[in-house]
CSV table of C-alpha atoms in Angstrom, one decimal:
chain,number,residue,atom,x,y,z
D,1,GLN,CA,7.0,17.1,-7.3
D,2,ASP,CA,8.3,18.9,-10.6
D,3,GLU,CA,6.2,21.4,-9.7
D,4,THR,CA,7.7,22.6,-6.3
D,5,LEU,CA,10.6,24.0,-8.9
D,6,LEU,CA,8.9,25.7,-11.5
D,7,PRO,CA,9.2,29.4,-12.0
D,8,GLY,CA,6.4,32.0,-10.0
D,9,PRO,CA,4.6,33.1,-12.4
D,10,LEU,CA,4.2,29.7,-14.1
D,11,THR,CA,3.3,27.9,-10.5
D,12,GLU,CA,0.6,30.8,-10.3
D,13,ALA,CA,-0.9,29.7,-14.0
D,14,LEU,CA,-1.2,26.5,-12.9
D,15,ALA,CA,-2.8,27.1,-9.7
D,16,ALA,CA,-5.4,29.3,-10.8
D,17,VAL,CA,-6.4,26.8,-13.4
D,18,ARG,CA,-7.4,24.6,-10.2
D,19,THR,CA,-9.2,27.1,-8.2
D,20,GLY,CA,-12.8,26.1,-7.2
D,21,ALA,CA,-15.0,28.5,-8.2
D,22,ASP,CA,-17.8,30.1,-5.8
D,23,ALA,CA,-21.2,28.2,-4.6
D,24,MET,CA,-24.3,28.8,-7.9
D,25,PRO,CA,-26.5,31.1,-7.2
D,26,PRO,CA,-29.8,29.4,-6.3
D,27,ASP,CA,-31.2,29.9,-10.0
D,28,GLN,CA,-28.5,28.6,-11.4
D,29,LEU,CA,-28.0,25.3,-9.3
D,30,GLU,CA,-32.5,24.9,-10.5
D,31,GLU,CA,-31.4,25.0,-13.8
D,32,GLN,CA,-28.5,22.6,-13.6
D,33,MET,CA,-30.6,20.3,-11.4
D,34,ALA,CA,-33.7,20.7,-13.8
D,35,ARG,CA,-31.5,19.9,-17.2
D,36,GLN,CA,-29.8,16.8,-15.4
D,37,LEU,CA,-32.7,15.3,-13.4
D,38,GLY,CA,-36.0,16.6,-15.0
D,39,LYS,CA,-37.8,20.0,-14.8
D,40,ASP,CA,-39.5,17.7,-11.2
D,41,TRP,CA,-36.7,17.0,-9.9
D,42,ARG,CA,-37.7,18.1,-6.5
D,43,ASP,CA,-40.2,15.2,-6.3
D,44,LEU,CA,-37.0,12.8,-5.9
D,45,PHE,CA,-36.6,14.2,-2.3
D,46,GLU,CA,-38.3,14.3,0.8
D,47,GLU,CA,-35.8,17.0,1.2
D,48,PHE,CA,-32.8,19.0,-0.4
D,49,GLU,CA,-30.9,21.5,1.0
D,50,GLU,CA,-30.3,25.0,-0.5
D,51,ALA,CA,-26.7,25.8,0.8
D,52,PRO,CA,-23.9,23.9,-0.4
D,53,ALA,CA,-22.1,21.6,2.3
D,54,ALA,CA,-18.9,21.2,0.2
D,55,ALA,CA,-17.5,22.9,-2.7
D,56,ALA,CA,-14.6,21.9,-5.7
D,57,SER,CA,-12.8,22.8,-7.9
D,58,LEU,CA,-15.7,21.0,-10.5
D,59,GLY,CA,-18.8,21.1,-8.4
D,60,GLN,CA,-20.5,21.1,-5.2
D,61,VAL,CA,-22.0,18.6,-3.1
D,62,HIS,CA,-25.4,19.3,-1.0
D,63,ARG,CA,-27.2,17.3,1.6
D,64,ALA,CA,-30.3,15.3,0.4
D,65,SER,CA,-33.0,13.1,1.8
D,66,LEU,CA,-33.9,10.8,-1.1
D,67,LYS,CA,-37.0,9.3,-1.3
D,68,VAL,CA,-37.6,5.5,-1.3
D,69,SER,CA,-40.8,3.0,-2.7
D,70,THR,CA,-40.5,1.4,0.3
D,71,GLY,CA,-39.5,2.5,3.7
D,72,PRO,CA,-38.3,6.0,5.0
D,73,PRO,CA,-36.3,8.7,3.2
D,74,VAL,CA,-32.5,7.6,2.5
D,75,PRO,CA,-30.2,10.5,3.9
D,76,VAL,CA,-27.6,11.1,0.8
D,77,ALA,CA,-24.9,13.5,-1.3
D,78,VAL,CA,-26.1,15.3,-4.4
D,79,LYS,CA,-22.9,16.5,-6.1
D,80,VAL,CA,-23.7,18.6,-8.7
D,81,GLN,CA,-21.0,19.8,-11.6
D,82,TYR,CA,-20.4,23.8,-12.1
D,83,PRO,CA,-22.4,24.4,-15.6
D,84,GLY,CA,-19.6,25.2,-18.1
D,85,VAL,CA,-16.7,23.9,-16.1
D,86,ALA,CA,-15.4,21.4,-18.7
D,87,ASP,CA,-15.2,24.5,-21.6
D,88,SER,CA,-13.7,26.4,-18.9
D,89,VAL,CA,-10.6,24.6,-17.7
D,90,GLU,CA,-9.9,23.5,-20.9
D,91,SER,CA,-9.8,27.3,-21.9
D,92,ASP,CA,-7.6,27.9,-19.0
D,93,LEU,CA,-5.6,24.8,-20.2
D,94,ARG,CA,-5.3,25.8,-23.7
D,95,ASN,CA,-3.8,29.8,-21.8
D,96,LEU,CA,-1.4,28.1,-19.7
D,97,GLN,CA,0.0,26.1,-23.3
D,98,THR,CA,0.1,29.8,-25.0
D,99,LEU,CA,1.7,31.7,-21.8
D,100,VAL,CA,4.4,28.9,-21.7
D,101,ARG,CA,5.1,28.5,-25.1
D,102,VAL,CA,5.5,32.7,-25.9
D,103,THR,CA,7.3,33.2,-22.0
D,104,GLY,CA,9.2,29.8,-22.3
D,105,LEU,CA,8.4,29.6,-19.0
D,106,ALA,CA,8.8,25.9,-17.9
D,107,PRO,CA,12.2,24.1,-18.2
D,108,PRO,CA,12.7,21.9,-20.5
D,109,GLY,CA,12.1,18.6,-18.6
D,110,LEU,CA,9.2,19.2,-17.1
D,111,PHE,CA,7.6,18.6,-21.3
D,112,VAL,CA,4.7,20.8,-20.0
D,113,GLU,CA,2.8,19.9,-23.8
D,114,GLU,CA,3.0,16.2,-22.3
D,115,VAL,CA,1.8,17.3,-18.6
D,116,VAL,CA,-1.1,19.8,-20.2
D,117,ARG,CA,-2.6,16.2,-22.4
D,118,VAL,CA,-2.1,14.2,-19.9
D,119,GLY,CA,-4.4,16.5,-17.5
D,120,ARG,CA,-6.6,17.5,-20.3
D,121,GLU,CA,-7.6,13.6,-20.8
D,122,GLU,CA,-8.2,13.7,-16.9
D,123,LEU,CA,-10.2,16.4,-17.5
D,124,ARG,CA,-12.9,15.2,-19.5
D,125,ALA,CA,-13.1,11.9,-17.6
D,126,GLU,CA,-13.5,13.5,-14.4
D,127,VAL,CA,-16.2,15.8,-15.5
D,128,ASP,CA,-18.4,12.6,-17.0
D,129,TYR,CA,-20.3,11.7,-13.6
D,130,ARG,CA,-21.7,8.9,-15.4
D,131,ARG,CA,-18.5,7.2,-15.6
D,132,GLU,CA,-17.4,8.1,-11.8
D,133,ALA,CA,-20.8,6.5,-11.0
D,134,ALA,CA,-19.6,3.4,-12.5
D,135,ASN,CA,-15.9,3.3,-11.1
D,136,GLN,CA,-17.6,4.1,-7.6
D,137,THR,CA,-19.8,1.0,-8.1
D,138,ARG,CA,-17.2,-1.0,-9.5
D,139,PHE,CA,-15.5,-0.3,-6.0
D,140,ARG,CA,-17.7,-0.9,-4.0
D,141,GLU,CA,-18.0,-4.3,-5.5
D,142,LEU,CA,-14.6,-4.7,-5.4
D,143,VAL,CA,-14.7,-3.7,-1.5
D,144,GLU,CA,-17.5,-5.6,-0.5
D,145,GLY,CA,-15.9,-8.9,-2.0
D,146,ASP,CA,-12.9,-8.1,0.4
D,147,ALA,CA,-13.6,-10.1,3.8
D,148,GLY,CA,-9.9,-8.5,5.2
D,149,LEU,CA,-11.7,-4.8,3.9
D,150,VAL,CA,-15.2,-5.5,5.2
D,151,ARG,CA,-13.8,-6.8,8.7
D,152,ALA,CA,-11.5,-3.7,8.7
D,153,GLY,CA,-14.6,-1.1,8.3
D,154,VAL,CA,-13.6,-0.1,4.7
D,155,ARG,CA,-16.9,1.3,2.9
D,156,VAL,CA,-17.6,2.6,0.0
D,157,PRO,CA,-21.4,4.5,-0.3
D,158,GLU,CA,-23.9,3.2,-2.8
D,159,VAL,CA,-24.3,5.2,-5.9
D,160,ARG,CA,-28.0,6.4,-5.8
D,161,GLY,CA,-28.9,5.6,-9.9
D,162,GLU,CA,-32.2,7.1,-10.2
D,163,ALA,CA,-30.8,10.9,-8.9
D,164,SER,CA,-28.0,10.7,-11.3
D,165,ALA,CA,-26.6,11.5,-14.6
D,166,GLU,CA,-23.9,13.1,-16.7
D,167,ARG,CA,-23.2,15.6,-14.3
D,168,VAL,CA,-25.2,14.8,-11.1
D,169,LEU,CA,-24.3,12.2,-8.8
D,170,THR,CA,-26.0,11.0,-5.6
D,171,THR,CA,-24.6,8.6,-3.7
D,172,VAL,CA,-25.9,7.7,0.4
D,173,PHE,CA,-24.8,9.9,2.4
D,174,ALA,CA,-21.4,8.8,4.3
D,175,LYS,CA,-20.8,9.5,8.2
D,176,GLY,CA,-16.9,11.0,8.9
D,177,ALA,CA,-14.2,13.8,9.3
D,178,THR,CA,-11.8,13.4,6.9
D,179,ILE,CA,-8.7,10.8,7.7
D,180,GLU,CA,-6.3,13.4,8.9
D,181,ARG,CA,-8.2,14.6,11.9
D,182,ALA,CA,-6.8,10.7,13.5
D,183,ALA,CA,-3.9,11.9,13.7
D,184,GLY,CA,-4.3,12.2,17.7
D,185,LEU,CA,-5.4,8.8,17.8
D,186,PRO,CA,-3.8,6.2,19.0
D,187,GLN,CA,-0.6,4.2,17.1
D,188,GLU,CA,-2.1,0.8,16.4
D,189,GLU,CA,-5.3,2.6,15.2
D,190,ARG,CA,-3.5,5.7,12.8
D,191,ASN,CA,-1.9,2.1,11.6
D,192,ARG,CA,-4.7,0.7,11.1
D,193,LEU,CA,-6.1,3.6,9.4
D,194,ALA,CA,-3.0,3.9,6.6
D,195,LEU,CA,-3.3,0.1,6.6
D,196,PRO,CA,-6.5,-1.6,6.8
D,197,ASP,CA,-5.9,-4.9,5.5
D,198,GLY,CA,-5.0,-3.4,1.7
D,199,ALA,CA,-7.5,-0.3,1.4
D,200,ALA,CA,-6.8,1.7,-1.5
D,201,PRO,CA,-5.3,4.6,0.6
D,202,ASP,CA,-2.5,2.7,2.4
D,203,ALA,CA,0.9,2.9,0.9
D,204,ALA,CA,1.0,0.2,-1.2
D,205,GLY,CA,-2.1,0.3,-2.9
D,206,ALA,CA,-0.5,1.9,-5.8
D,207,LEU,CA,0.7,-2.0,-5.8
D,208,ARG,CA,-2.5,-3.9,-5.2
D,209,VAL,CA,-4.4,-3.7,-8.6
D,210,ALA,CA,-4.6,-2.3,-11.8
D,211,VAL,CA,-7.4,-0.1,-11.2
D,212,GLN,CA,-6.6,3.3,-8.9
D,213,GLN,CA,-8.5,5.8,-7.6
D,214,THR,CA,-5.6,8.1,-8.3
D,215,ASP,CA,-7.2,11.5,-6.3
D,216,PRO,CA,-4.7,11.8,-3.0
D,217,ASN,CA,-7.2,14.6,-1.7
D,218,TRP,CA,-7.4,13.2,2.4
D,219,GLY,CA,-10.7,14.7,2.0
D,220,ASN,CA,-11.7,11.5,0.2
D,221,PHE,CA,-11.1,9.2,2.9
D,222,LEU,CA,-13.6,10.1,5.8
D,223,TYR,CA,-12.7,8.0,9.5
D,224,ASP,CA,-15.7,8.0,11.9
D,225,ALA,CA,-14.6,7.7,15.4
D,226,GLU,CA,-17.4,6.2,16.9
D,227,SER,CA,-17.6,2.6,14.4
D,228,GLY,CA,-14.1,3.3,13.1
D,229,ALA,CA,-14.8,2.8,9.5
D,230,LEU,CA,-13.4,4.3,7.0
D,231,THR,CA,-15.6,5.1,4.1
D,232,LEU,CA,-13.5,5.7,0.8
D,233,ILE,CA,-15.4,8.8,-2.0
D,234,ASP,CA,-14.6,10.9,-4.6
D,235,PHE,CA,-14.1,8.0,-8.0
D,236,GLY,CA,-13.8,10.9,-9.9
D,237,ALA,CA,-10.0,9.9,-10.8
D,238,CYS,CA,-10.1,6.9,-11.1
D,239,ARG,CA,-7.6,5.1,-13.7
D,240,GLU,CA,-7.1,1.6,-15.1
D,241,TYR,CA,-3.6,0.4,-15.9
D,242,GLY,CA,-2.3,-2.0,-18.6
D,243,ARG,CA,-0.9,-5.3,-17.9
D,244,GLY,CA,2.5,-4.6,-19.4
D,245,PHE,CA,2.5,-1.2,-17.8
D,246,VAL,CA,1.9,-3.2,-14.3
D,247,ASP,CA,4.4,-5.7,-15.0
D,248,GLY,CA,7.0,-3.2,-15.3
D,249,TYR,CA,6.0,-1.2,-12.7
D,250,LEU,CA,6.2,-3.7,-10.2
D,251,ARG,CA,9.4,-4.6,-11.5
D,252,LEU,CA,10.7,-0.9,-10.4
D,253,VAL,CA,9.6,-1.2,-7.2
D,254,ARG,CA,11.4,-4.8,-6.7
D,255,ALA,CA,14.4,-3.2,-8.0
D,256,ALA,CA,14.6,-0.2,-5.9
D,257,ALA,CA,13.6,-1.8,-2.6
D,258,ASP,CA,16.2,-4.5,-3.2
D,259,GLU,CA,19.0,-1.9,-4.1
D,260,ASP,CA,19.5,-3.4,-7.5
D,261,ALA,CA,20.8,-0.1,-9.2
D,262,PRO,CA,21.5,-1.6,-12.6
D,263,GLU,CA,17.9,-3.6,-12.7
D,264,LEU,CA,16.5,-0.1,-12.0
D,265,LEU,CA,17.9,1.6,-14.8
D,266,ARG,CA,17.4,-1.5,-17.1
D,267,ARG,CA,13.6,-1.3,-16.4
D,268,SER,CA,13.5,2.3,-16.4
D,269,GLU,CA,14.9,2.3,-19.9
D,270,GLU,CA,12.9,-0.7,-20.9
D,271,MET,CA,9.2,1.0,-19.4
D,272,GLY,CA,10.4,4.6,-21.4
D,273,PHE,CA,11.5,6.7,-18.2
D,274,LEU,CA,14.8,6.6,-19.7
D,275,THR,CA,16.3,6.5,-23.5
D,276,GLY,CA,19.1,5.5,-23.0
D,277,GLU,CA,21.0,8.3,-24.0
D,278,GLU,CA,20.9,10.4,-20.7
D,279,GLY,CA,24.1,11.7,-18.9
D,280,GLU,CA,25.5,10.7,-16.2
D,281,ILE,CA,23.8,13.8,-14.0
D,282,MET,CA,20.3,12.3,-15.2
D,283,LEU,CA,20.8,8.7,-14.2
D,284,GLU,CA,22.3,9.5,-10.9
D,285,ALA,CA,18.8,11.2,-10.4
D,286,HIS,CA,16.6,8.5,-11.8
D,287,GLU,CA,18.9,6.4,-9.9
D,288,ARG,CA,18.3,8.0,-6.2
D,289,SER,CA,14.9,9.4,-6.6
D,290,GLY,CA,13.7,5.9,-7.4
D,291,MET,CA,15.5,4.6,-4.6
D,292,THR,CA,13.7,6.2,-2.3
D,293,VAL,CA,10.9,5.4,-4.0
D,294,GLY,CA,11.6,1.9,-2.6
D,295,GLU,CA,13.0,3.0,0.6
D,296,PRO,CA,9.7,2.3,2.4
D,297,PHE,CA,9.7,-2.1,0.9
D,298,ARG,CA,13.4,-2.5,2.0
D,299,LYS,CA,13.8,-3.6,5.4
D,300,ARG,CA,12.7,-7.4,6.4
D,301,ASP,CA,12.5,-7.2,9.8
D,302,ALA,CA,11.7,-3.8,11.1
D,303,PRO,CA,8.8,-1.4,10.7
D,304,TYR,CA,9.0,1.3,8.8
D,305,ASP,CA,8.2,4.6,10.5
D,306,PHE,CA,7.1,7.1,7.7
D,307,ALA,CA,7.0,10.2,10.1
D,308,LYS,CA,10.6,10.0,10.7
D,309,SER,CA,11.3,9.1,7.2
D,310,ARG,CA,11.5,13.1,5.2
D,311,ILE,CA,11.0,10.4,2.4
D,312,SER,CA,8.6,13.5,0.4
D,313,GLY,CA,11.4,16.1,0.9
D,314,ARG,CA,14.4,13.8,-0.6
D,315,ILE,CA,12.3,12.1,-3.6
D,316,SER,CA,11.9,15.7,-4.7
D,317,GLU,CA,15.5,16.9,-3.6
D,318,HIS,CA,16.6,15.6,-7.8
D,319,GLY,CA,14.1,17.7,-9.3
D,320,ALA,CA,16.6,20.1,-10.2
D,321,ALA,CA,18.8,17.6,-12.3
D,322,PHE,CA,14.8,16.0,-14.4
D,323,MET,CA,14.3,19.7,-15.4
D,324,GLU,CA,17.7,20.5,-16.6
D,325,HIS,CA,18.5,16.8,-18.1
D,326,ARG,CA,15.1,15.1,-19.0
D,327,LEU,CA,15.1,13.7,-22.4
D,328,THR,CA,11.8,12.2,-22.3
D,329,PRO,CA,8.7,12.7,-20.8
D,330,PRO,CA,8.2,9.6,-18.2
D,331,PRO,CA,4.7,7.5,-20.0
D,332,LYS,CA,1.4,8.5,-19.1
D,333,GLU,CA,0.5,6.5,-17.0
D,334,VAL,CA,3.1,8.0,-14.0
D,335,TYR,CA,1.7,11.3,-13.4
D,336,SER,CA,-1.3,9.6,-12.0
D,337,LEU,CA,0.3,6.9,-10.3
D,338,HIS,CA,2.6,9.0,-9.0
D,339,ARG,CA,0.4,11.0,-7.8
D,340,LYS,CA,-1.6,8.3,-6.2
D,341,LEU,CA,1.8,7.2,-4.3
D,342,ALA,CA,3.2,10.7,-3.4
D,343,GLY,CA,-0.2,11.2,-1.5
D,344,ALA,CA,-0.5,7.8,0.0
D,345,TYR,CA,3.0,8.5,1.3
D,346,MET,CA,1.9,11.8,2.9
D,347,LEU,CA,-0.8,10.3,4.5
D,348,CYS,CA,1.1,7.9,6.1
D,349,ILE,CA,3.2,10.5,7.4
D,350,LYS,CA,0.2,12.6,8.6
D,351,LEU,CA,-0.9,9.3,10.4
D,352,GLY,CA,2.6,8.8,12.0
D,353,ALA,CA,2.3,5.4,10.9
D,354,VAL,CA,4.7,3.0,11.6
D,355,ILE,CA,4.5,0.0,8.8
D,356,HIS,CA,6.3,-3.7,7.9
D,357,CYS,CA,6.0,-2.5,4.1
D,358,ARG,CA,8.5,-5.1,3.2
D,359,ASP,CA,6.0,-8.1,3.8
D,360,LEU,CA,3.2,-6.1,1.5
D,361,LEU,CA,5.3,-5.8,-1.4
D,362,GLU,CA,6.3,-10.0,-1.4
D,363,GLU,CA,2.6,-10.3,-0.6
D,364,VAL,CA,1.8,-8.4,-3.6
D,365,LEU,CA,4.8,-9.8,-5.8
D,366,GLU,CA,3.5,-13.8,-4.3
D,367,ASN,CA,-0.1,-13.4,-5.7
D,368,TYR,CA,0.7,-11.6,-8.7
D,369,THR,CA,1.3,-13.2,-12.4
D,370,PHE,CA,3.7,-11.5,-14.5
D,371,GLN,CA,2.8,-11.6,-18.5
D,372,ASP,CA,6.2,-12.9,-19.5
D,373,SER,CA,9.7,-13.8,-17.3
D,374,LYS,CA,11.7,-11.5,-18.8
């Protein structure tokens, strides 16, 4: 939400850092695949489509058929990272820091040095496809071990390690269109997609487990209209949160849901959102913003209508006060968690979901053991 308040030139600079590259020419693709999987990499595949089926900021995806020892070839998606992309984005981040320092474009409350530092950490993790493969395998095991998620048709594609490496990731192909295309379905089905018995994209997913996929891109959730399955893909932006942080954040959400302002401010100071030296303007902005974030979890006797709530606009309306009066950057975990939470809210808004969110929060709290009794 901070970026909506940035000066135009700085917003353009941030956008440039995120801009995806053009598709790799054939010779570059060949070189990258040979470097990662060996010069005989084509022997792994029965078919490999040269033209990418999709492209993003770090790489491109190709359809292919993977040979197996027994049975027919397996349809797969092969994600290939652009050569040198990590160094390129790292350079862009350094240039952005220099631009901000020289021009003074960023408001002091943005703490842009911290934003860039956290962004750099996330980038280094995201460019390691072996790490992403491990994340995806872990999420697949979590989903398959949850009867409710299996019953709801939630799936995570299998990673094929024999055709994966540090800069190449091969997974079983998943059918489906991006989830926002389900916005015209009946209300019951849209609610199910927004909340498939606790799947990762739901509004309370950020509260449910300490391991999160924090990229809210709707393209990471594929809906198959024929089977009703919801497939989760792209686990490069996974983040694991420490128990101390999860304890504190759950208490913050509970205070916001209960409209307990003194408790919200006390917990915020304990977690490092506030220093205790803030003035009235900042404290009021923090309180109101926090209360808005907790709003979906407030009502005990009625579902929350995301489409009618205008919640995303009301969360960001206090940004100007943050930019001018914030005295400390938020905990580093918040950058990814709030990206996740904002994306979940936006998805629920897009789907027009109407959900009993208070029940979700109470279920989480009932089944969660805090490390201390504070």
